[in-house]
Amino acid sequence: MNDVTGESVSPEPRRRKVRRRLSDEEIAAQRRKRRRVQIGCGVGALVVVGFIGWLGYEGLQAKSNLEKAQDFATQAKDALLAGDTDRARVVAGDADRYAQDAQSSVDSVPWRIAGAVPFLGSPFDSTRQMTTIVSGLTEQVLLPAVDAGSAVSPDQLILDGARINLAALRDAAPVLETTSAAISDLDEQAQNVDSTWLGLIDDARVDLQEQVSELSGLLNNTSLAAQIAPAMLGADGPRSYFVGFQTNAEARGTGGLLGGFTVIRANDGAVSVDDVTSNREFRVDYDPIDLGRDFQRAYGHSRPTQDFRNSNVSPHFPYAGQIWQSMWQQETGERVNGAIATDPVALSYVLEVIGDVTLPGGEKITADNVVELTESTAYSRFGDDQAARKRYLETVAKTVVQKLTGSISRPQALLKALGRAAGEGRLAVWSSVPGEQAVLETTPLGHIVPDDPAPYAGVVINNLGGNKLDYYLQREIAYTAGSCEGDTRTSKVTVRLTNDLPPGDYTNYVAGMFDNPVGAPLGTNLTDVGLLATQGSTLKKVTIDGKATFSYTNEERGHPLFNVQTPIAQGKTIEIVFELEEPGVAGAPRVPIQPLIDTPIVSENVPTCS
């Protein structure tokens, strides 16, 4: 409708889209364009398929070569340990060849591109990392180690079954030092290989980490041995070492009461042992030696440098070594070059290798019965006749030592047994030569309290009753701590001790008390429980079975030392809880285990701070 005239107005006609008929030339051009797109897509698809196919082929090749390299590397290690250096040389070469072929596959640009793809590329990247480690292992470690094969092979290391091949150790020392440094670096790389979603690759990662770690331990220990063993075993002149046999049935800081001793003598790799003597030859009134103010404050009340019974109350074995050296010199006039400690559990590991021994009366001492015989049965067998019991224990130790210092038919197994004992703190060594001692302290043989600030919870038991009830002691230790958000964090060390003495008749020597200040019944264990905590820690509270109790506070090698004393009734369990505030310092937490009879239950839930 027109607003002015009022007339109707027809709507504007729609515009119709008119399709123009394409010419034949234009149609042909469009077809050519579509064909180019199709060809381009096809070529792209072919490229992708080809890339995936190439990756699959190279992946299979890399996997195959990597597995062969690892297999030959394991064979080379086993051949070295067996003393077959010729075979070790051959298979080490095979391992290196396959490792380099695998390295060629994973070093290509396409492989690196695939590895860079988020998430999906992780198997490629992990495989490349592992291949680099295996390649370095064969080239930097195995091949050079073969040249030092006589040193890393236990069968070559012990000549004629009795004398140490010191010349081989010294000759191999430079190569071993180089390979030790290389394997330590490769071990660190292996532990940092990224995990991946592909189970097959991740399983291979874990296997590689375990293999490299085992080889690292072997070569590092051999390298350290090559540095100090020749001199310690008399390559530069005769050496002598006091050897203390510890009785774990009566706990002391380094393990157990000094129950017997001997002196080992070494000259140019040949080792001999003096007669084993019981502690009845030692006194309790030696002239003291000065081990520093902290030692005196923490342990001076027990006269450890004068009374052999308390000579090893500290868990730091170098203190016991120096004390034993002093006591032996005052007793005989001879100044030994060092000290060694061991116990019946370590002897059981040795007997597994060298076999049973037979006492003059016909009794067999075996790996299965040596601990019970020496730590329990002997006390009931001889009753109050302590002299007879000590003569019996002397005979046991002497018979085992005589066989041990004879011809060794299984040196590799023997070294493994000694390594197990050292790892558990049941074999400790101290040298009076500072350079040698510095090396020992980097190994489990040193049995030291570390003086670094990393998180630490060392629980130390010392028997206060003068009895043998620690043969029946069972331990549980738990160390927990809060997060690393602040400069400090709360932590807790919980110690559960069970007196597992069975019902029965026991002598006062076994189940009574030398001094009974608490009037406890027979079978009660009276113990001192010490906690060496992280450096800089403060004790907020300590409880025994939920009740607050008094704690002695001292210091050892920079660590605060908190001690409580408590009886443990026969068949009962007590729970001691140390509540602390400790620095949130870097380092992996440590809970060292005092070498007693039991295998304690240990748990640790301590975040590692950066």
XYZ file of C-alpha atoms in Angstrom:
610
model
C 0.000 0.000 0.000
C 1.387 3.438 -1.019
C 1.362 5.740 1.979
C 0.663 8.790 -0.206
C -1.900 7.604 -2.824
C -3.322 4.582 -1.023
C -2.823 2.437 -4.126
C -1.561 -1.104 -4.017
C 1.998 -1.673 -4.941
C 3.143 -5.022 -6.350
C 6.136 -6.614 -4.689
C 9.491 -6.348 -6.455
C 10.070 -9.441 -8.541
C 12.702 -11.925 -7.114
C 16.061 -12.072 -8.748
C 16.644 -15.493 -10.137
C 20.139 -16.962 -10.038
C 20.921 -17.934 -13.527
C 23.492 -20.748 -13.968
C 25.770 -20.141 -16.849
C 26.627 -23.177 -18.836
C 30.337 -23.948 -18.372
C 32.435 -24.340 -21.386
C 34.206 -27.582 -22.074
C 37.516 -25.967 -21.256
C 36.316 -24.830 -17.830
C 34.914 -28.264 -17.053
C 38.208 -29.847 -17.951
C 40.084 -27.375 -15.731
C 37.897 -28.212 -12.756
C 38.432 -31.906 -13.312
C 42.169 -31.368 -13.472
C 42.018 -29.418 -10.157
C 40.041 -32.182 -8.411
C 42.478 -34.729 -9.731
C 45.425 -32.752 -8.353
C 43.750 -32.578 -4.921
C 43.055 -36.303 -5.008
C 46.591 -37.059 -6.058
C 47.932 -34.726 -3.366
C 45.817 -36.443 -0.709
C 46.901 -39.803 -2.002
C 50.536 -38.819 -1.972
C 50.106 -37.414 1.559
C 48.468 -40.635 2.662
C 51.245 -42.621 1.053
C 53.834 -40.451 2.841
C 52.119 -40.954 6.187
C 51.743 -44.675 5.602
C 55.324 -44.871 4.447
C 56.539 -42.896 7.466
C 54.626 -45.168 9.820
C 55.875 -48.211 7.969
C 59.453 -46.956 8.143
C 59.093 -46.254 11.854
C 57.663 -49.709 12.361
C 60.539 -51.318 10.483
C 63.182 -49.226 12.215
C 61.437 -49.809 15.537
C 61.591 -53.563 15.059
C 65.229 -53.321 13.998
C 66.106 -51.113 16.955
C 64.223 -53.377 19.360
C 65.936 -56.482 17.989
C 69.399 -54.927 18.058
C 68.841 -53.483 21.514
C 67.742 -56.847 22.910
C 70.732 -58.579 21.321
C 73.087 -55.919 22.700
C 71.670 -56.335 26.212
C 71.873 -60.117 25.961
C 75.504 -60.057 24.845
C 76.318 -57.450 27.517
C 74.925 -59.784 30.180
C 76.961 -62.653 28.735
C 80.085 -60.482 28.838
C 79.485 -59.632 32.509
C 78.922 -63.293 33.394
C 82.025 -64.341 31.471
C 84.104 -61.741 33.311
C 82.843 -62.949 36.670
C 83.609 -66.533 35.665
C 87.155 -65.609 34.662
C 86.623 -66.413 30.952
C 88.164 -63.239 29.544
C 88.445 -64.657 26.011
C 84.712 -65.221 25.770
C 84.069 -61.895 27.516
C 86.072 -60.142 24.816
C 84.095 -61.799 22.002
C 80.611 -61.203 23.391
C 81.472 -57.654 24.485
C 82.363 -56.954 20.853
C 79.048 -58.432 19.726
C 77.208 -56.309 22.288
C 78.920 -53.173 21.032
C 78.136 -53.950 17.375
C 74.417 -54.450 17.993
C 74.281 -51.419 20.294
C 75.758 -49.179 17.586
C 73.269 -50.534 15.012
C 70.415 -49.769 17.383
C 71.844 -46.301 17.956
C 71.845 -45.622 14.217
C 68.130 -46.413 14.039
C 67.068 -44.119 16.857
C 69.348 -41.204 16.003
C 67.556 -40.474 12.713
C 65.504 -37.292 12.197
C 62.179 -39.140 11.661
C 62.670 -41.062 14.927
C 63.334 -37.844 16.810
C 60.250 -36.249 15.203
C 58.124 -39.194 16.297
C 59.557 -38.985 19.795
C 58.614 -35.318 20.062
C 54.890 -36.006 19.592
C 53.221 -35.379 22.979
C 52.225 -38.596 24.794
C 52.089 -40.792 21.660
C 55.791 -40.301 21.020
C 56.964 -41.299 24.514
C 57.835 -44.932 23.571
C 60.124 -43.636 20.796
C 61.806 -41.138 23.088
C 62.261 -43.698 25.900
C 63.682 -46.223 23.446
C 66.152 -43.630 22.153
C 67.263 -42.852 25.728
C 67.718 -46.541 26.538
C 69.612 -47.210 23.336
C 72.015 -44.370 24.081
C 72.673 -45.879 27.523
C 73.267 -49.393 26.158
C 75.567 -47.982 23.488
C 77.567 -46.122 26.128
C 77.586 -49.207 28.327
C 79.185 -51.398 25.684
C 81.627 -48.792 24.368
C 82.681 -47.027 27.585
C 82.381 -49.842 30.118
C 82.299 -53.402 28.807
C 85.059 -53.180 26.216
C 87.525 -51.425 28.586
C 86.499 -53.737 31.449
C 87.494 -56.775 29.413
C 91.040 -55.408 29.372
C 90.926 -55.442 33.173
C 89.254 -58.845 33.238
C 91.733 -60.489 35.575
C 90.894 -57.913 38.238
C 87.090 -58.023 38.023
C 87.007 -61.810 37.876
C 86.978 -63.425 41.333
C 88.405 -66.638 39.860
C 91.429 -64.719 38.595
C 91.638 -62.492 41.646
C 92.424 -65.347 44.051
C 95.575 -67.252 43.098
C 95.874 -70.934 43.961
C 92.671 -70.573 45.962
C 94.465 -68.766 48.787
C 96.416 -65.628 47.805
C 95.057 -62.357 46.396
C 96.407 -61.284 43.003
C 97.513 -57.813 44.111
C 99.520 -57.087 40.959
C 96.436 -57.599 38.787
C 94.428 -55.250 40.980
C 97.038 -52.509 40.812
C 97.527 -52.868 37.063
C 93.786 -52.648 36.481
C 93.212 -49.679 38.792
C 93.363 -46.900 36.121
C 90.982 -48.710 33.752
C 88.639 -49.587 36.596
C 88.562 -45.982 37.766
C 87.575 -44.830 34.264
C 84.903 -47.485 33.797
C 83.585 -46.870 37.302
C 83.067 -43.188 36.532
C 81.413 -44.060 33.222
C 79.022 -46.618 34.701
C 78.059 -44.242 37.505
C 77.067 -41.631 34.917
C 75.172 -44.213 32.839
C 73.435 -45.513 35.942
C 72.201 -42.001 36.731
C 70.962 -41.641 33.133
C 69.217 -45.024 33.320
C 67.371 -44.129 36.513
C 66.116 -40.950 34.789
C 64.774 -42.607 31.619
C 61.201 -41.416 31.117
C 58.421 -43.906 31.767
C 55.999 -44.568 28.923
C 52.440 -45.758 28.378
C 53.597 -48.724 26.286
C 54.044 -51.622 28.699
C 56.592 -53.493 26.577
C 58.917 -50.497 26.461
C 58.362 -49.632 30.117
C 59.234 -53.186 31.193
C 62.445 -52.905 29.179
C 63.188 -49.607 30.947
C 62.879 -51.208 34.394
C 65.035 -54.190 33.349
C 67.727 -51.858 32.021
C 67.727 -49.818 35.231
C 68.226 -52.957 37.317
C 70.990 -54.329 35.067
C 72.931 -51.065 34.941
C 72.583 -50.577 38.701
C 73.919 -54.089 39.377
C 76.868 -53.579 37.036
C 77.530 -50.163 38.555
C 77.775 -51.673 42.022
C 80.110 -54.398 40.796
C 82.509 -52.066 38.998
C 82.467 -49.366 41.652
C 83.295 -51.874 44.368
C 86.027 -53.440 42.259
C 87.475 -50.022 41.491
C 87.538 -49.121 45.177
C 89.149 -52.462 45.979
C 91.815 -51.811 43.361
C 92.575 -48.464 45.022
C 93.095 -49.702 48.580
C 93.218 -53.511 48.706
C 96.816 -53.972 47.531
C 98.261 -51.846 50.330
C 95.780 -53.168 52.914
C 96.698 -56.739 51.987
C 100.421 -56.203 52.365
C 101.660 -55.231 48.912
C 103.917 -52.573 50.466
C 104.758 -54.466 53.657
C 103.027 -56.616 56.284
C 99.718 -55.484 57.754
C 97.760 -56.662 60.805
C 94.103 -56.188 61.763
C 92.195 -56.789 64.976
C 89.052 -58.861 64.278
C 86.159 -58.661 66.726
C 83.409 -61.292 66.781
C 80.216 -59.583 67.933
C 77.514 -61.369 69.932
C 74.195 -59.980 68.689
C 72.330 -61.638 71.575
C 73.541 -58.682 73.660
C 73.062 -55.580 71.513
C 75.663 -52.882 71.026
C 75.744 -49.939 68.642
C 77.718 -51.693 65.890
C 75.829 -54.964 66.381
C 76.653 -56.918 69.516
C 78.950 -57.325 72.494
C 82.600 -58.073 71.693
C 82.545 -61.813 72.382
C 85.829 -62.993 70.908
C 88.721 -61.744 68.814
C 91.721 -62.638 66.738
C 94.346 -60.881 64.614
C 94.572 -61.255 60.822
C 97.990 -60.798 59.213
C 98.488 -60.002 55.523
C 101.715 -60.020 53.524
C 101.792 -59.667 49.715
C 98.232 -60.949 49.384
C 98.699 -63.991 51.632
C 96.505 -63.959 54.744
C 96.979 -65.823 58.022
C 94.950 -65.766 61.238
C 96.133 -65.964 64.841
C 94.345 -68.164 67.364
C 90.842 -66.997 68.225
C 90.530 -65.838 71.828
C 87.435 -65.048 73.889
C 86.828 -61.735 75.611
C 88.015 -63.241 78.921
C 91.479 -62.104 77.833
C 90.413 -58.429 77.844
C 90.181 -56.117 80.843
C 87.852 -53.336 81.924
C 90.456 -50.817 83.069
C 92.470 -49.703 80.029
C 93.849 -46.191 79.724
C 91.238 -44.033 77.926
C 91.684 -42.394 74.530
C 90.175 -39.100 73.390
C 87.496 -39.428 70.678
C 86.168 -35.912 71.050
C 83.800 -33.969 73.268
C 80.576 -35.209 71.656
C 81.618 -38.856 72.034
C 82.526 -38.312 75.666
C 79.235 -36.562 76.442
C 77.134 -39.201 74.701
C 78.922 -42.353 75.859
C 81.477 -41.431 78.507
C 79.280 -42.668 81.379
C 79.768 -46.266 80.114
C 83.606 -45.906 79.906
C 83.736 -47.272 76.323
C 87.441 -46.586 75.733
C 88.376 -48.404 78.965
C 85.852 -51.248 79.313
C 85.807 -53.697 76.380
C 82.165 -54.592 77.155
C 81.069 -51.118 76.060
C 83.750 -50.502 73.426
C 81.217 -50.437 70.568
C 78.168 -48.698 72.043
C 78.330 -46.076 69.267
C 77.017 -47.184 65.848
C 79.956 -45.391 64.170
C 82.396 -48.275 63.620
C 85.580 -46.164 63.284
C 85.202 -45.348 67.002
C 85.138 -49.060 67.884
C 88.110 -49.666 65.590
C 90.227 -47.050 67.314
C 89.227 -48.326 70.757
C 90.086 -51.935 69.878
C 93.402 -50.806 68.431
C 94.195 -49.001 71.688
C 93.158 -51.909 73.900
C 95.171 -54.424 71.847
C 98.255 -52.220 71.971
C 97.949 -51.823 75.753
C 97.418 -55.576 76.083
C 100.233 -56.800 73.788
C 102.391 -53.855 72.723
C 101.429 -54.405 69.056
C 99.735 -51.568 67.171
C 97.483 -53.085 64.507
C 96.813 -51.298 61.210
C 93.055 -51.483 61.497
C 90.054 -53.385 62.775
C 87.327 -55.663 61.409
C 83.997 -56.680 62.943
C 81.752 -59.597 62.048
C 79.049 -61.775 63.645
C 77.530 -65.289 63.543
C 74.987 -64.304 60.884
C 77.843 -63.306 58.555
C 79.528 -66.636 59.380
C 76.353 -68.414 58.251
C 76.631 -66.708 54.843
C 80.237 -67.870 54.570
C 79.351 -71.448 55.563
C 76.800 -71.532 52.736
C 79.787 -71.217 50.402
C 82.632 -73.128 52.030
C 80.430 -75.894 53.443
C 80.025 -77.419 56.891
C 82.841 -77.604 59.401
C 83.348 -80.348 61.989
C 84.518 -79.653 65.532
C 87.147 -81.910 67.151
C 84.369 -83.744 69.022
C 82.493 -84.495 65.789
C 79.746 -81.857 66.016
C 78.889 -80.290 62.649
C 78.562 -76.532 62.332
C 76.428 -75.529 59.344
C 74.966 -72.424 57.791
C 71.619 -73.408 59.276
C 72.703 -73.945 62.884
C 75.685 -71.666 63.525
C 73.595 -68.678 64.676
C 71.385 -70.641 67.042
C 74.321 -72.663 68.417
C 76.483 -69.653 69.198
C 73.773 -67.165 70.225
C 71.344 -69.405 72.111
C 72.109 -73.123 72.489
C 75.586 -72.573 73.937
C 74.117 -70.652 76.882
C 71.699 -73.417 77.841
C 74.229 -76.181 77.136
C 76.910 -74.823 79.465
C 74.685 -73.142 82.055
C 76.742 -71.103 84.479
C 80.068 -72.551 83.255
C 81.041 -69.463 81.301
C 84.645 -70.570 80.817
C 83.498 -73.787 79.104
C 81.033 -71.883 76.927
C 83.708 -69.430 75.814
C 86.130 -72.259 74.991
C 83.382 -73.837 72.873
C 82.730 -70.589 71.003
C 86.465 -70.135 70.470
C 86.623 -73.603 68.921
C 83.687 -72.859 66.616
C 85.218 -69.599 65.404
C 88.686 -71.113 65.032
C 87.390 -74.064 62.980
C 85.458 -71.803 60.602
C 88.401 -69.413 60.201
C 90.814 -72.269 59.475
C 88.625 -73.506 56.643
C 88.058 -69.983 55.370
C 91.798 -69.283 55.114
C 92.433 -72.532 53.252
C 91.927 -73.084 49.533
C 88.749 -71.396 48.246
C 87.045 -73.367 45.475
C 84.186 -70.886 44.898
C 85.724 -67.396 45.143
C 82.884 -65.688 43.276
C 80.287 -67.092 45.675
C 82.468 -66.212 48.669
C 82.826 -62.589 47.562
C 79.062 -62.425 47.060
C 78.496 -63.754 50.592
C 80.926 -61.222 52.052
C 79.218 -58.474 50.045
C 75.876 -59.499 51.511
C 77.328 -59.380 55.019
C 78.832 -55.940 54.378
C 75.550 -54.638 52.959
C 73.785 -55.660 56.178
C 76.454 -54.088 58.386
C 77.667 -57.530 59.527
C 81.137 -56.989 58.104
C 82.797 -53.679 58.971
C 86.364 -52.482 58.325
C 88.379 -49.577 59.712
C 91.889 -48.609 58.586
C 94.299 -46.426 60.540
C 95.650 -45.081 57.216
C 93.627 -41.892 56.480
C 93.525 -42.331 52.691
C 92.305 -45.913 52.956
C 89.761 -44.987 55.588
C 88.407 -42.183 53.393
C 87.671 -44.761 50.676
C 86.170 -47.276 53.115
C 83.762 -44.646 54.389
C 82.198 -44.385 50.922
C 81.233 -48.077 51.086
C 79.012 -50.210 53.360
C 82.214 -51.699 54.811
C 82.889 -48.390 56.556
C 79.748 -48.759 58.727
C 79.730 -45.050 59.559
C 77.255 -42.512 60.841
C 77.276 -40.011 57.935
C 77.963 -36.369 58.723
C 75.776 -34.921 55.939
C 72.435 -33.114 56.451
C 70.135 -35.454 54.448
C 67.077 -36.910 56.272
C 68.156 -39.610 58.722
C 66.580 -41.867 61.321
C 69.093 -44.237 62.896
C 67.609 -46.348 65.706
C 70.299 -47.819 67.975
C 69.719 -50.489 70.622
C 72.137 -51.018 73.530
C 71.467 -53.777 76.054
C 71.448 -52.460 79.631
C 70.734 -55.729 81.430
C 73.961 -57.580 80.658
C 71.851 -60.549 79.489
C 71.369 -62.324 76.136
C 67.726 -61.429 75.515
C 68.363 -59.500 72.303
C 68.469 -62.879 70.555
C 64.665 -62.745 71.004
C 64.192 -59.054 70.185
C 61.902 -58.134 67.267
C 61.931 -54.613 65.815
C 59.562 -52.461 63.762
C 60.686 -48.986 62.680
C 58.627 -46.345 60.852
C 59.928 -42.927 59.730
C 57.404 -40.401 58.431
C 57.645 -36.705 57.630
C 55.524 -33.874 56.250
C 55.809 -32.020 52.962
C 58.734 -29.907 51.779
C 56.797 -26.637 51.560
C 58.556 -24.770 54.380
C 62.045 -24.559 55.836
C 61.073 -27.152 58.432
C 58.572 -29.994 58.670
C 57.200 -32.273 61.349
C 58.461 -35.839 61.421
C 57.922 -38.922 63.515
C 59.954 -42.046 64.228
C 57.989 -44.931 65.712
C 59.851 -47.886 67.222
C 58.042 -51.060 68.286
C 60.106 -53.590 70.259
C 58.884 -57.066 71.165
C 60.525 -59.343 73.735
C 59.778 -62.667 72.046
C 61.393 -64.880 74.709
C 59.400 -68.160 74.749
C 58.180 -69.662 78.043
C 60.799 -71.877 79.673
C 63.565 -72.129 82.227
C 66.522 -69.793 81.663
C 69.672 -69.088 83.584
C 70.147 -65.699 85.186
C 73.041 -65.116 82.759
C 70.631 -65.376 79.802
C 67.428 -63.823 81.164
C 68.379 -61.960 84.330
C 70.073 -58.583 84.750
C 73.597 -57.648 85.697
C 72.043 -54.777 87.615
C 68.277 -54.634 88.126
C 67.401 -51.045 89.066
C 63.717 -51.510 88.186
C 63.200 -54.790 90.092
C 61.981 -56.526 86.946
C 61.243 -60.274 86.847
C 63.457 -62.804 85.068
C 63.013 -62.566 81.296
C 62.653 -58.772 81.208
C 64.845 -57.008 78.671
C 66.204 -53.646 79.821
C 67.249 -51.575 76.831
C 68.553 -48.170 75.824
C 66.906 -46.943 72.603
C 68.742 -44.142 70.831
C 67.573 -42.132 67.838
C 70.119 -40.384 65.645
C 67.941 -37.849 63.848
C 68.414 -35.528 60.877
C 70.955 -32.805 61.550
C 69.239 -29.712 62.929
C 66.227 -31.630 64.274
C 64.585 -30.767 67.583
C 62.635 -33.219 69.727
C 59.121 -32.025 70.517
C 57.938 -35.045 72.460
C 58.778 -38.685 73.117
C 56.331 -41.246 74.458
C 56.460 -44.882 75.528
C 53.115 -46.618 75.037
C 51.469 -43.216 74.765
C 52.935 -41.754 77.971
C 55.409 -38.882 77.815
C 58.860 -39.858 79.035
C 62.266 -38.359 79.688
C 64.916 -38.349 76.967
C 68.663 -37.799 77.198
C 69.881 -35.418 74.488
C 73.383 -35.485 73.007
C 75.026 -35.199 69.610
C 77.036 -37.499 67.343
C 78.706 -36.395 64.099
C 76.314 -33.455 63.807
C 73.188 -35.543 64.425
C 71.093 -34.937 67.542
C 70.973 -38.118 69.634
C 67.894 -38.798 71.764
C 67.962 -41.744 74.208
C 65.263 -43.368 76.310
C 65.604 -46.359 78.609
C 62.859 -48.878 79.185
C 62.150 -52.454 80.293
C 60.394 -54.851 77.921
C 58.591 -57.651 79.739
C 58.703 -61.202 78.434
C 56.190 -61.674 75.615
C 55.294 -57.963 75.545
C 55.637 -55.164 72.981
C 56.396 -51.517 73.707
C 55.966 -48.575 71.333
C 58.285 -45.574 71.448
C 57.331 -42.501 69.412
C 59.778 -39.648 68.769
C 57.967 -36.512 67.517
C 60.343 -34.048 65.884
C 60.709 -30.924 63.837
C 63.399 -31.321 61.211
C 64.784 -29.190 58.371
C 63.226 -29.727 54.949
C 66.610 -30.503 53.402
C 67.511 -32.184 50.136
C 68.552 -35.799 49.905
C 67.010 -39.237 49.988
C 65.864 -40.295 53.489
C 67.834 -43.083 55.194
C 66.883 -45.577 57.868
C 70.040 -47.608 58.624
C 69.500 -51.020 60.192
C 71.568 -52.079 63.187
C 72.787 -55.667 62.520
C 71.054 -57.749 65.196
C 69.512 -61.226 64.876
C 66.086 -60.259 63.583
C 65.113 -58.848 60.210
C 63.171 -55.747 61.283
C 60.060 -54.423 59.578
C 60.998 -50.978 58.276
C 58.728 -48.426 56.606
C 59.534 -44.943 55.387
C 57.173 -42.245 54.153
C 59.343 -39.170 53.804
C 58.975 -36.894 50.748
C 62.304 -36.185 49.085
C 62.912 -32.438 49.074
C 64.768 -30.755 46.227
